[in-house]
Coordinates of C-alpha atoms in Angstrom, one line a residue:
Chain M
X1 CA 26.7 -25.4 -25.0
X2 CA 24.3 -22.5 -25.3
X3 CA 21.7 -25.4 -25.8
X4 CA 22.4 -26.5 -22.8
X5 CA 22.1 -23.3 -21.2
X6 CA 18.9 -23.4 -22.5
X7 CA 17.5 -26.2 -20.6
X8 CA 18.8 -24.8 -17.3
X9 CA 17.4 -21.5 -18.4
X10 CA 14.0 -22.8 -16.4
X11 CA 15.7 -24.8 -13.7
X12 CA 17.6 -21.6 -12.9
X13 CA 14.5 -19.9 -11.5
X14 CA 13.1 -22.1 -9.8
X15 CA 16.7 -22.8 -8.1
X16 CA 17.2 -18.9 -7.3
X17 CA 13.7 -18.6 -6.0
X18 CA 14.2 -21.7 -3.1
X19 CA 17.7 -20.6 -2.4
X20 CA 16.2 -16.6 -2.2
X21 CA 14.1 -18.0 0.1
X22 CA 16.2 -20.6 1.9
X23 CA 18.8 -17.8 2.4
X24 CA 16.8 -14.5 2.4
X25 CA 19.7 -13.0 -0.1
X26 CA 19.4 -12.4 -3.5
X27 CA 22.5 -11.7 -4.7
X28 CA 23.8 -15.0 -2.8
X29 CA 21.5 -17.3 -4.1
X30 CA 21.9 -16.0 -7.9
X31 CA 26.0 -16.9 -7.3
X32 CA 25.5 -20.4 -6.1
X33 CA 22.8 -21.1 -8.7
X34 CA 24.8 -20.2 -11.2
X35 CA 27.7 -22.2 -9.7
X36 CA 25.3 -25.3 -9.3
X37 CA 24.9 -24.9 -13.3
X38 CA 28.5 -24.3 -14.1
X39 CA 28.8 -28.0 -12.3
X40 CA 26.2 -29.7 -13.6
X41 CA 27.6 -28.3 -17.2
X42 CA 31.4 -30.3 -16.1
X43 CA 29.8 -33.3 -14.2
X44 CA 27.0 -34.7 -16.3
X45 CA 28.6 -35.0 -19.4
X46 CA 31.2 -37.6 -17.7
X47 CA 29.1 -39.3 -14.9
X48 CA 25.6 -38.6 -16.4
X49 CA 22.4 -37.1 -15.6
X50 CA 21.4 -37.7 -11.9
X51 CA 18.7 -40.1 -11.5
X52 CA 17.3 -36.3 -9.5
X53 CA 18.9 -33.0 -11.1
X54 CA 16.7 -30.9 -9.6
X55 CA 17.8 -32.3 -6.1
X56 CA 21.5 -32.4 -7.0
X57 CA 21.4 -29.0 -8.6
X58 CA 19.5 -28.2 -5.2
X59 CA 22.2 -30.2 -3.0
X60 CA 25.0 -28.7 -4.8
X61 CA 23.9 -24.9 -5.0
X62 CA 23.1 -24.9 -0.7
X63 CA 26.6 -27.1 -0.3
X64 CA 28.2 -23.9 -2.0
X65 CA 26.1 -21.3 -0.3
X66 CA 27.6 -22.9 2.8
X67 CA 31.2 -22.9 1.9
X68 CA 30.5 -19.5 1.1
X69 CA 29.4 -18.5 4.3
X70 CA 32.0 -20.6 6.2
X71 CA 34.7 -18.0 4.0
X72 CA 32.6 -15.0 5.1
X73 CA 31.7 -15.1 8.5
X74 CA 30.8 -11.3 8.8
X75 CA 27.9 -11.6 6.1
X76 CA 27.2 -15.0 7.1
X77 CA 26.6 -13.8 11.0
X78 CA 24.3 -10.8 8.8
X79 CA 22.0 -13.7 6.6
X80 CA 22.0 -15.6 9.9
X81 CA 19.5 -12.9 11.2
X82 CA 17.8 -12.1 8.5
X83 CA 17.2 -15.8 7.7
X84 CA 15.6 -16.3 11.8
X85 CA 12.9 -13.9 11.2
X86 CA 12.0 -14.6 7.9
X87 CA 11.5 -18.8 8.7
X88 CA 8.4 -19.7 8.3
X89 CA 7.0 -22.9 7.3
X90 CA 8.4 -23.7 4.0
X91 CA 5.7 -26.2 1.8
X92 CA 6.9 -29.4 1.3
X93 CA 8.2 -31.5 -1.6
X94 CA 6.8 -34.2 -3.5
X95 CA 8.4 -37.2 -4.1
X96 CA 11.4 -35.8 -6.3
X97 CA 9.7 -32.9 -7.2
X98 CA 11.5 -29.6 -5.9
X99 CA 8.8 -27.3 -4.2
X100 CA 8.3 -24.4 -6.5
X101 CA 9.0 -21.2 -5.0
X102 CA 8.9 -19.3 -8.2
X103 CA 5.6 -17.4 -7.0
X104 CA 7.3 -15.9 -4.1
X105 CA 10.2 -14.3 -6.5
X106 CA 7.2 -13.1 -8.6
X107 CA 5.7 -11.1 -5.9
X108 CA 9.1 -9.9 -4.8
X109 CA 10.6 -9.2 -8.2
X110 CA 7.5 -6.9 -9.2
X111 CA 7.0 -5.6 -5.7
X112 CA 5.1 -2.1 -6.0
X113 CA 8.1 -1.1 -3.7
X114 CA 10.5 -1.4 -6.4
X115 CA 10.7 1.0 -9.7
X116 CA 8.6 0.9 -12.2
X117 CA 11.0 0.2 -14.9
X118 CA 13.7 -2.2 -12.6
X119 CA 10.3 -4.6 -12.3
X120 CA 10.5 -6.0 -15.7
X121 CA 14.5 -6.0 -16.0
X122 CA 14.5 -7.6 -12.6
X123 CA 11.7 -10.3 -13.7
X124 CA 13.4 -11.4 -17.1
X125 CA 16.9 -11.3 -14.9
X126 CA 15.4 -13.9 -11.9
X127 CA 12.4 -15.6 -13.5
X128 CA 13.3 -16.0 -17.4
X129 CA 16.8 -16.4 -16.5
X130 CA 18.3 -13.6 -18.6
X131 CA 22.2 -12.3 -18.2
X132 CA 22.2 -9.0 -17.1
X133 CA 23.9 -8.0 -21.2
X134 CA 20.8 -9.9 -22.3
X135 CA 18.3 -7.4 -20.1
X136 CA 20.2 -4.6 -20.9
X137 CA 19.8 -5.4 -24.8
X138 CA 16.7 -6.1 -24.3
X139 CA 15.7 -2.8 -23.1
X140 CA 17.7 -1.0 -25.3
X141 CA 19.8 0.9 -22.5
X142 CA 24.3 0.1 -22.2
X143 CA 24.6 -2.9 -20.2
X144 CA 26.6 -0.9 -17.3
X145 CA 23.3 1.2 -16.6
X146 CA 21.2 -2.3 -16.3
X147 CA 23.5 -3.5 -14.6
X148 CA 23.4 -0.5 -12.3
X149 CA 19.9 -0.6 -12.5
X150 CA 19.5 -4.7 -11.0
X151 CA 22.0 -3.8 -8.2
X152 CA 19.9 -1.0 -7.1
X153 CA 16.9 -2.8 -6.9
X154 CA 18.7 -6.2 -5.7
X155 CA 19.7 -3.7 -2.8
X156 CA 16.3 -2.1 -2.5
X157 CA 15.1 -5.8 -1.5
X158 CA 18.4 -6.8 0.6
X159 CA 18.0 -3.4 2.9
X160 CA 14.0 -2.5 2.9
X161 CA 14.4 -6.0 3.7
X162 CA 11.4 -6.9 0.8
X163 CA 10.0 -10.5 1.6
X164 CA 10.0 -13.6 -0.3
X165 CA 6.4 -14.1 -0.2
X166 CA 3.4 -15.0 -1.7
X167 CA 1.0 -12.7 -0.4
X168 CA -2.5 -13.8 1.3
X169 CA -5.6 -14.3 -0.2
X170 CA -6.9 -10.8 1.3
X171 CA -4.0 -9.5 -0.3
X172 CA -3.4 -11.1 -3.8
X173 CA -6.5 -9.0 -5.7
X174 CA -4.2 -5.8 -4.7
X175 CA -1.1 -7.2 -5.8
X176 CA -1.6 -9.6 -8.7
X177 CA -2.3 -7.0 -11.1
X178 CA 1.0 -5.8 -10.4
X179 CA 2.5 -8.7 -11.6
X180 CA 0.5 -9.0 -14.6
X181 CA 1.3 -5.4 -15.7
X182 CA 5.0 -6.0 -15.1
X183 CA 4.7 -9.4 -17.8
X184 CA 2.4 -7.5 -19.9
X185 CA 4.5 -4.7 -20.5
X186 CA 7.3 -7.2 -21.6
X187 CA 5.5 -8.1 -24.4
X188 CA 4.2 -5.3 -25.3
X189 CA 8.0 -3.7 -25.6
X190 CA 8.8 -6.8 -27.4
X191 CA 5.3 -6.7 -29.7
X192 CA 6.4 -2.7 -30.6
X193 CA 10.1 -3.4 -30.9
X194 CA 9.2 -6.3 -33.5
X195 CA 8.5 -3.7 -36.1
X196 CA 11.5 -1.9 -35.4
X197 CA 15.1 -1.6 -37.3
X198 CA 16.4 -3.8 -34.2
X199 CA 16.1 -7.4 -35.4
X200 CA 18.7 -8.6 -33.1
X201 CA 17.0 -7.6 -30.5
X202 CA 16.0 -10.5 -27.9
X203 CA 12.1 -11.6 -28.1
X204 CA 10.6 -10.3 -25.5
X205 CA 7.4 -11.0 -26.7
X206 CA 8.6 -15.1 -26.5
X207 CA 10.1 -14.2 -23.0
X208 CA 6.8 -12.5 -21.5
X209 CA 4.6 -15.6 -22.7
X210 CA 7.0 -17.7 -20.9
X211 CA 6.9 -15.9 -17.6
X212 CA 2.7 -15.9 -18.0
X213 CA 2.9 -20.0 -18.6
X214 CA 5.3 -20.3 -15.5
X215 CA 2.8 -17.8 -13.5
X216 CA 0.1 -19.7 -15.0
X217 CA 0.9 -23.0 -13.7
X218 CA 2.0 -21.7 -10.4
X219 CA -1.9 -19.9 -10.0
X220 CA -4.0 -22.2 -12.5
X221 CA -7.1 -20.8 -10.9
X222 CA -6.2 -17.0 -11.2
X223 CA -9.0 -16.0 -14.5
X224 CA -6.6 -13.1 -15.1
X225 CA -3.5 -14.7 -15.4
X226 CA -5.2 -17.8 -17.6
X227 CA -6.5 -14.4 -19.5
X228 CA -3.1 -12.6 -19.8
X229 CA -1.5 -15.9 -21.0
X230 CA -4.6 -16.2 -23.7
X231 CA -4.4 -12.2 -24.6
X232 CA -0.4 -12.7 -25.3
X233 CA -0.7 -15.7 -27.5
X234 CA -3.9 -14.3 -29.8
X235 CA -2.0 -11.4 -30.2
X236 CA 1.5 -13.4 -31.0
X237 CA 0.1 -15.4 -33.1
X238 CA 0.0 -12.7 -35.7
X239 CA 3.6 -11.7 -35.6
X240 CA 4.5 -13.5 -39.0
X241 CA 2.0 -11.3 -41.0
X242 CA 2.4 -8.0 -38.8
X243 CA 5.4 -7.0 -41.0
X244 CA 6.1 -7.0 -44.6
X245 CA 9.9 -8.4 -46.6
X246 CA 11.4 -4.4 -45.6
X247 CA 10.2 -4.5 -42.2
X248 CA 6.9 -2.3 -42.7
X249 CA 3.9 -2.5 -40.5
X250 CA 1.1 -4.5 -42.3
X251 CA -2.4 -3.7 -40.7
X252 CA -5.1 -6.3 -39.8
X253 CA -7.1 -5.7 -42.6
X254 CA -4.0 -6.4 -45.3
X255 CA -2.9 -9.5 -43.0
X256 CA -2.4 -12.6 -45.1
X257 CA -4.0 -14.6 -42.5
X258 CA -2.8 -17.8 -43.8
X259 CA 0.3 -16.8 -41.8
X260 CA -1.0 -16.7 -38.5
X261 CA 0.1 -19.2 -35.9
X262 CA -3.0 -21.1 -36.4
X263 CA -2.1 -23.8 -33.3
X264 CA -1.4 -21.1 -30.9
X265 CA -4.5 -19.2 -31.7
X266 CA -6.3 -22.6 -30.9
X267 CA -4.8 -22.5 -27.4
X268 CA -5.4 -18.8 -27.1
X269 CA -9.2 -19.5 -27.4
X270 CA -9.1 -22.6 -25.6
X271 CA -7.5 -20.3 -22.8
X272 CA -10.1 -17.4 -23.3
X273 CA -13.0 -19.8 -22.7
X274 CA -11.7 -20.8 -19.2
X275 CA -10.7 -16.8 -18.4
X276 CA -14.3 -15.7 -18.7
X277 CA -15.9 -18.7 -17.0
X278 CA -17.1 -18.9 -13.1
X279 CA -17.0 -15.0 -12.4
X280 CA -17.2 -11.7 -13.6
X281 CA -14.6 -11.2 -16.5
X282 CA -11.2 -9.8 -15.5
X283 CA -10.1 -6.3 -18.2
X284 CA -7.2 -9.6 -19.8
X285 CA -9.9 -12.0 -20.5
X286 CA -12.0 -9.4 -22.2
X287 CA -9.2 -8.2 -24.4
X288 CA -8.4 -11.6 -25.0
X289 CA -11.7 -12.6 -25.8
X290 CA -11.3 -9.3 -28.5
X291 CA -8.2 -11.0 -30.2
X292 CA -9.9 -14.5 -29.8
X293 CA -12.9 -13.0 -32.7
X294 CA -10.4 -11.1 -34.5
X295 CA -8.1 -14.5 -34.8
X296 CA -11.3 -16.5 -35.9
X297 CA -12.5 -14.2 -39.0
X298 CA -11.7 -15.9 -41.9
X299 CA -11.0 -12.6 -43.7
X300 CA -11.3 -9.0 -42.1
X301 CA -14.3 -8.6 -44.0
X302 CA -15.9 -11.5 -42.1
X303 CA -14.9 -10.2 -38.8
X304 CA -17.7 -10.0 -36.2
X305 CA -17.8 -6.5 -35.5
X306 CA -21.2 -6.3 -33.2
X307 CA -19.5 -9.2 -30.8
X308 CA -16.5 -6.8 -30.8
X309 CA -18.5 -3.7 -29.6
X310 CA -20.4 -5.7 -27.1
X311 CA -16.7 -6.5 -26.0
X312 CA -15.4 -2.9 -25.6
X313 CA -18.4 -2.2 -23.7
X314 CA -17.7 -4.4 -21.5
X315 CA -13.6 -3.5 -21.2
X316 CA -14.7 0.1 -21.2
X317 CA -17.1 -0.4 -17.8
X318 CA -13.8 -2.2 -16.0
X319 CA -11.2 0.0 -17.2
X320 CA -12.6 3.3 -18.5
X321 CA -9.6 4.7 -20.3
X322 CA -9.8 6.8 -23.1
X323 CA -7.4 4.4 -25.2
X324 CA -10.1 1.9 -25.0
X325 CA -12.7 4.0 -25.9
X326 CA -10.7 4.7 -29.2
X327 CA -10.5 1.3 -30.4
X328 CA -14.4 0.7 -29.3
X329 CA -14.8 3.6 -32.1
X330 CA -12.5 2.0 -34.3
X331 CA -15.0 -1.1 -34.0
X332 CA -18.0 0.8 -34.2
X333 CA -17.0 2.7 -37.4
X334 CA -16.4 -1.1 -38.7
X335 CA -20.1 -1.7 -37.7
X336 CA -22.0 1.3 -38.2
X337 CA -19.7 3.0 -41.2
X338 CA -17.3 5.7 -40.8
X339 CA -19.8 8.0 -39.8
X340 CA -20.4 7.2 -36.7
X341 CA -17.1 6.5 -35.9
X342 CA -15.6 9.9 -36.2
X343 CA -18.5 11.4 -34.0
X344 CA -17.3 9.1 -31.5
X345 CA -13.8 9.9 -31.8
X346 CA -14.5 14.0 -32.0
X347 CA -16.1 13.5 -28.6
X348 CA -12.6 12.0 -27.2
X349 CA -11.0 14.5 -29.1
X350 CA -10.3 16.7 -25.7
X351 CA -8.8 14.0 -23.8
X352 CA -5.4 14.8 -22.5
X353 CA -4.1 11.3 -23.1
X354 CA -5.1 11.4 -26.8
X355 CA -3.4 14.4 -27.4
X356 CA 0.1 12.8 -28.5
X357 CA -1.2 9.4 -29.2
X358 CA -0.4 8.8 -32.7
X359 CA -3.1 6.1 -33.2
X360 CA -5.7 8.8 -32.1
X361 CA -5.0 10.7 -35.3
X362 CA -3.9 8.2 -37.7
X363 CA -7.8 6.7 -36.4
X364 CA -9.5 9.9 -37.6
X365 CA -7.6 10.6 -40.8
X366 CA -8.4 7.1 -41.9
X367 CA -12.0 7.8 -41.2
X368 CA -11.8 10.7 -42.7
X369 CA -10.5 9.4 -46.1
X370 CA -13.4 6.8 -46.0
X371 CA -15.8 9.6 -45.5
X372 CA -13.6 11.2 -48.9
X373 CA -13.0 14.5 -46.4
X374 CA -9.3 14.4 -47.9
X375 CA -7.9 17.8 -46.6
X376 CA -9.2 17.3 -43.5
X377 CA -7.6 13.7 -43.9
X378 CA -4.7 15.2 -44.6
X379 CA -3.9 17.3 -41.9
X380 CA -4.8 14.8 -39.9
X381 CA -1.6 11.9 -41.1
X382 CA 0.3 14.7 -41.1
X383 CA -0.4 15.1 -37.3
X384 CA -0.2 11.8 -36.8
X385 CA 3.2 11.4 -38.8
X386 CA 4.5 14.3 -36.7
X387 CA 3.5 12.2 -33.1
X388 CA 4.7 8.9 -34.3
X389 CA 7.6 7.3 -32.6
X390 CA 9.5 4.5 -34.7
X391 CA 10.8 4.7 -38.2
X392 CA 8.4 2.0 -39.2
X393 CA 5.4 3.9 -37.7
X394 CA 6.2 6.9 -39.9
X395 CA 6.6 5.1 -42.9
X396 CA 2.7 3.7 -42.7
X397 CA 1.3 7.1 -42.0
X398 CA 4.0 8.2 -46.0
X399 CA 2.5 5.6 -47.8
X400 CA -1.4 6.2 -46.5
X401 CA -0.2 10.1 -47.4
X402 CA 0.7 9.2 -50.5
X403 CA -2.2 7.4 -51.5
X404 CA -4.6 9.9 -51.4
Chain A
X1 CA 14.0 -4.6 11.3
X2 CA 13.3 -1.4 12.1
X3 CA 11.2 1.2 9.6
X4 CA 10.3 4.7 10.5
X5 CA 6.8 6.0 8.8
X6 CA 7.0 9.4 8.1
X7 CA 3.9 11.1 8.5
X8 CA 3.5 13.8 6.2
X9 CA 0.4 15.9 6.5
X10 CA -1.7 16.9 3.1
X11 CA -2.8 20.4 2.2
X12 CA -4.0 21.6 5.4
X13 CA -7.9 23.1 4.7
X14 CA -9.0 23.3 8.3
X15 CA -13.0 23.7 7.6
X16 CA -13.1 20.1 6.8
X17 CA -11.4 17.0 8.1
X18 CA -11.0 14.3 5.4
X19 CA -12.6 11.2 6.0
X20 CA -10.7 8.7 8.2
X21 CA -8.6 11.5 10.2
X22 CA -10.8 12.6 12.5
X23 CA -8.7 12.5 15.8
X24 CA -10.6 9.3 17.1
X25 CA -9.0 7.5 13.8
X26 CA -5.8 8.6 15.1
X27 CA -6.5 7.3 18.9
X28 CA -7.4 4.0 17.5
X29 CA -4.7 3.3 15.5
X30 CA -2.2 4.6 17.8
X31 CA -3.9 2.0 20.5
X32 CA -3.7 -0.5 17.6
X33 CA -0.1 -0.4 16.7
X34 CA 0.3 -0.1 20.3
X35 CA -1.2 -2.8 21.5
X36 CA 0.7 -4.6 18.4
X37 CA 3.7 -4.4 20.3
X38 CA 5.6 -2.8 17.2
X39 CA 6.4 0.2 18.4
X40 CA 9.4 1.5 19.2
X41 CA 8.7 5.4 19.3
X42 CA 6.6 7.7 17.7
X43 CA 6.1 11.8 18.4
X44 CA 3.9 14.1 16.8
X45 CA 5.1 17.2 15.8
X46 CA 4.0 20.7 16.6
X47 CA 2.4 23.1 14.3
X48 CA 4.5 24.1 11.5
X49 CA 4.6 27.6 12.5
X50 CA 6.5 27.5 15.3
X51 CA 9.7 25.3 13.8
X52 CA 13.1 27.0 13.1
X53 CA 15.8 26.5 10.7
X54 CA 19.4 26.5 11.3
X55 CA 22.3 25.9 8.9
X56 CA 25.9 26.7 9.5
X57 CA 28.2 27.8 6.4
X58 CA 31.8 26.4 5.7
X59 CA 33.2 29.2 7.8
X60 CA 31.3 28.1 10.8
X61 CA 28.8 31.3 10.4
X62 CA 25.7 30.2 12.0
X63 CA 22.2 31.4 10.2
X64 CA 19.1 30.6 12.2
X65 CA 15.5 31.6 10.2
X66 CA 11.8 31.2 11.0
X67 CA 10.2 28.1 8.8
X68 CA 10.9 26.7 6.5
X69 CA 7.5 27.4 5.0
X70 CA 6.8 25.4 2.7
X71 CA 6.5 25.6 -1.1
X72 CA 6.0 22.4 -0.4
X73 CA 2.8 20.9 -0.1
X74 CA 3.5 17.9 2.3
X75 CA 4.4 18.6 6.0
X76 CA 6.0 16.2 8.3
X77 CA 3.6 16.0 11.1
X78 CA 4.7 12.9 13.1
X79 CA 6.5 9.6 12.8
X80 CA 6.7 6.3 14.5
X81 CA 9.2 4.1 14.5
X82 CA 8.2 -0.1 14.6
X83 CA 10.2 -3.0 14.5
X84 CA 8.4 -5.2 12.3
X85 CA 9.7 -8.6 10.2
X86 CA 9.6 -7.0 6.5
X87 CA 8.5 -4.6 4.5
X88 CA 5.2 -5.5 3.6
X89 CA 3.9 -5.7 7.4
X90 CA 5.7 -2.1 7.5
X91 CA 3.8 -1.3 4.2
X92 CA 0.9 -2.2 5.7
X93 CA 0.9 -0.6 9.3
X94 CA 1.4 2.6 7.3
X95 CA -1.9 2.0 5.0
X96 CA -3.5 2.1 8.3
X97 CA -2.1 5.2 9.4
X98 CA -5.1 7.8 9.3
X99 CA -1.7 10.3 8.0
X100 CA -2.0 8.0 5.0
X101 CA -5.3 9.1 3.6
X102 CA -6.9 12.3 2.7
X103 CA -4.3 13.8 0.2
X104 CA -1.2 12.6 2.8
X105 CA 0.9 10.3 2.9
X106 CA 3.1 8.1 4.9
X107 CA 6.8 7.6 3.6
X108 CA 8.3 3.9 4.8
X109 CA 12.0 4.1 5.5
X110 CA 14.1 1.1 7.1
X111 CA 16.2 2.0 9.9
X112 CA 20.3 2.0 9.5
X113 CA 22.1 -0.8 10.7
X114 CA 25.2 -0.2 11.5

């Protein structure tokens, strides 16, 4: 059954996003959807699978929403308004082919209007087809409070009356990053979590590269997504070697590379390629095109560190943050020795978003071991084992303590 | 639908006008949004100084006071009221609003339908 499930898991969004849009109610459309694939779960086994399902899951999810309106005149006389201003020309279908009106439930599931943290709850809920207990897990919080958390923002749409749009041309630069932060930061809860104690916890790093390959085929011709999508996979690729038998973090440079995902980190750089071509490079493509040398080296030794550098110079001029200038030292030590590494880093050292940034001092203790400094080394791990935030993290900053 | 943009002022440093406010930014997009036919109502409000407080305690005691004054650093100045089809055309009358730039800001809120 939960195989099953599985199948419709995809269906399911692309459903809820035409009947969102159909019906201009969230909350209605997510019932009937759900209703459509309860039936389909009772009918097909016995009759079959429609020579359509993606028109009879269609037929039978707007048949129900209409019943349910028929029951309810009050909110039905309600959607009837909404669903007169918000008609506009609806694109049309293809042969068998449902249009897909997953791109308008992007825009509206990430909208800047919503909170910050209901964005990726509400995503994975609408889009990847996650239960609400599945979110909830997901993000670590009690079920009731995500659940709490999805009504509030199902609301926020419903009575600030957010649209089920795709936003113009004019205004997709503005708002597409939005919805590439809101997948990004998925993974990158999932990519942390992975070296955590919580190995029951749901991939998120899996879910977030499926959301990209549905945004991706939606916008094929969006560089940044095509980059997020490569950045995500290069980066994935590695999650077999990132952690030892008890769980431990294992760095880059003691990865036992013949455990990478060797197909996916051919499609990551088939990806990259197209990201960075026909324009100026998008801050996704770069760091994917970062991952994409790190992936090819045959052994860390062999990685090409002056391509790297040229790469963080480039990041750096389109997103001038001090995080990236720390891993453009961490690449320049590589190159130049540890040297001029720490120079670099003792010039960020008075950034305020470095201050309680754990890699920031577990970067300058290691160069300062290189450089044999060791109590100056010292202090350093210990500040760095003082700042760090999961169990895992501390233990790497012991065992580099202990080895000196 | 009906939003109401809240205009609230930024910190008001008289020797300079920011960029974008100067009252002729104001009279065109007031003739903008006018001409849009969105509007339903809009006021400016009077300087800050000269508005009144009044509350009325549980036993009916009525306490009237000069201000409020702010602490705070954002004064409402104004509002308009549009009828518009969604949020993002509301969104985006108020990123026109000259109130919007130079350290204010313009707070969207839909109307109540009762």
């Amino acid at each position: 059954m939960e195989q099953v499930e599985a199948v419709f898991r995809e269906e399911r969004g692309r459903l809820l996003a035409a009947l969102a849009r159909r019906f201009g109610d969230l909350d209605l459309a997510e019932e009937v959807t759900s209703e459509a694939i309860e039936a389909a779960l009772t009918r097909w086994p016995i009759d079959g699978v429609p020579p359509n399902p993606g028109g009879w899951l269609m037929t039978t999810a707007r048949r129900k929403a209409v019943d349910r309106l028929r029951r309810d005149q009050v909110y039905a006389a309600k959607l009837a308004i909404l669903q007169v201003e918000a008609d506009r020309p609806t694109p049309q279908a293809t042969g068998n082919e449902l249009p897909d009106e997953r791109l308008q439930l992007f825009f509206t599931c990430t909208h800047p209007a919503l909170a910050a943290e209901d964005r990726g709850a509400l995503t994975l809920r609408c889009l990847a087809g996650l239960t609400t207990p599945e979110v909830a897990r997901a993000f670590l919080v009690p079920t009731a409070t995500m659940a709490k958390r999805i009504v509030r923002a199902k609301k926020k749409i419903r009575e600030a009356r957010i649209p089920f749009r795709v936003p113009g041309p004019d205004e997709l630069p503005e708002r597409l990053p939005g919805v590439l932060q809101v997948i990004y930061s998925v993974f990158t809860e999932g990519y942390a979590a992975s070296s955590g104690p919580y190995l029951q916890r749901l991939d998120l790093a899996e879910e977030a590269i499926r959301l990209a390959r549905i945004l991706h085929r939606l916008l094929p011709e969006a560089r940044e997504v095509t980059g997020l999508l490569a950045l995500m996979l290069l980066i994935h690729a590695r999650r077999d070697a990132r952690t030892g038998p008890d769980g431990e973090i294992v760095l880059l440079e003691d990865q036992d590379r013949s455990r990478w995902d060797h197909e996916m980190i051919a499609e990551g750089r088939d990806l990259v390629v197209t990201a960075l071509t026909g324009g100026p490079p998008g801050p996704y493509g770069v760091q994917a095109a970062i991952n994409a040398v790190h992936d090819e080296a045959a052994e860390f030794e062999s990685t090409d560190w002056p391509q790297i550098v040229q790469l963080y110079d480039v990041l750096l001029d389109l997103d001038p943050s001090p995080v990236i200038a720390l891993n453009r030292a961490a690449a320049i030590a590589l190159r130049d020795g540890p040297e001029a590494g720490l120079e670099l880093l003792d010039e960020l050292a008075a950034e305020p978003r470095l201050q309680d940034y754990h890699p920031f001092a577990l970067a300058r203790a290691d160069l300062l071991q290189r450089l044999g400094r060791l109590p100056e080394a010292i202090t350093a791990y210990e500040q760095a084992l003082a700042l760090a935030g999961s169990e895992p993290e501390r233990n790497l900053v012991r065992r580099r303590l202990g080895g000196i | 639908m009906k939003y109401m943009l809240l205009i609230n002022a930024g910190e008001l440093d008289l020797q300079d006008t920011p960029v974008g406010c100067e009252p002729e930014d104001w009279m065109r997009f007031d003739k903008e949004i006018t001409d849009a036919g969105v509007v339903v109502a809009s006021e400016s409000l009077a300087d800050l100084v000269t508005a009144t407080r009044v509350e009325v305690a549980n036993d009916g005691k009525r306490t009237v006071t000069d201000g409020p004054f702010a602490e705070t650093r954002e004064v409402l100045g104004g509002f308009y009221v549009i009828d518009v089809p969604d949020l993002d055309v509301a969104l985006d009358w108020a990123a026109r609003c000259p109130g919007s730039r130079g350290g204010g800001s313009v707070v969207v809120r839909p109307i109540a339908d009762f």
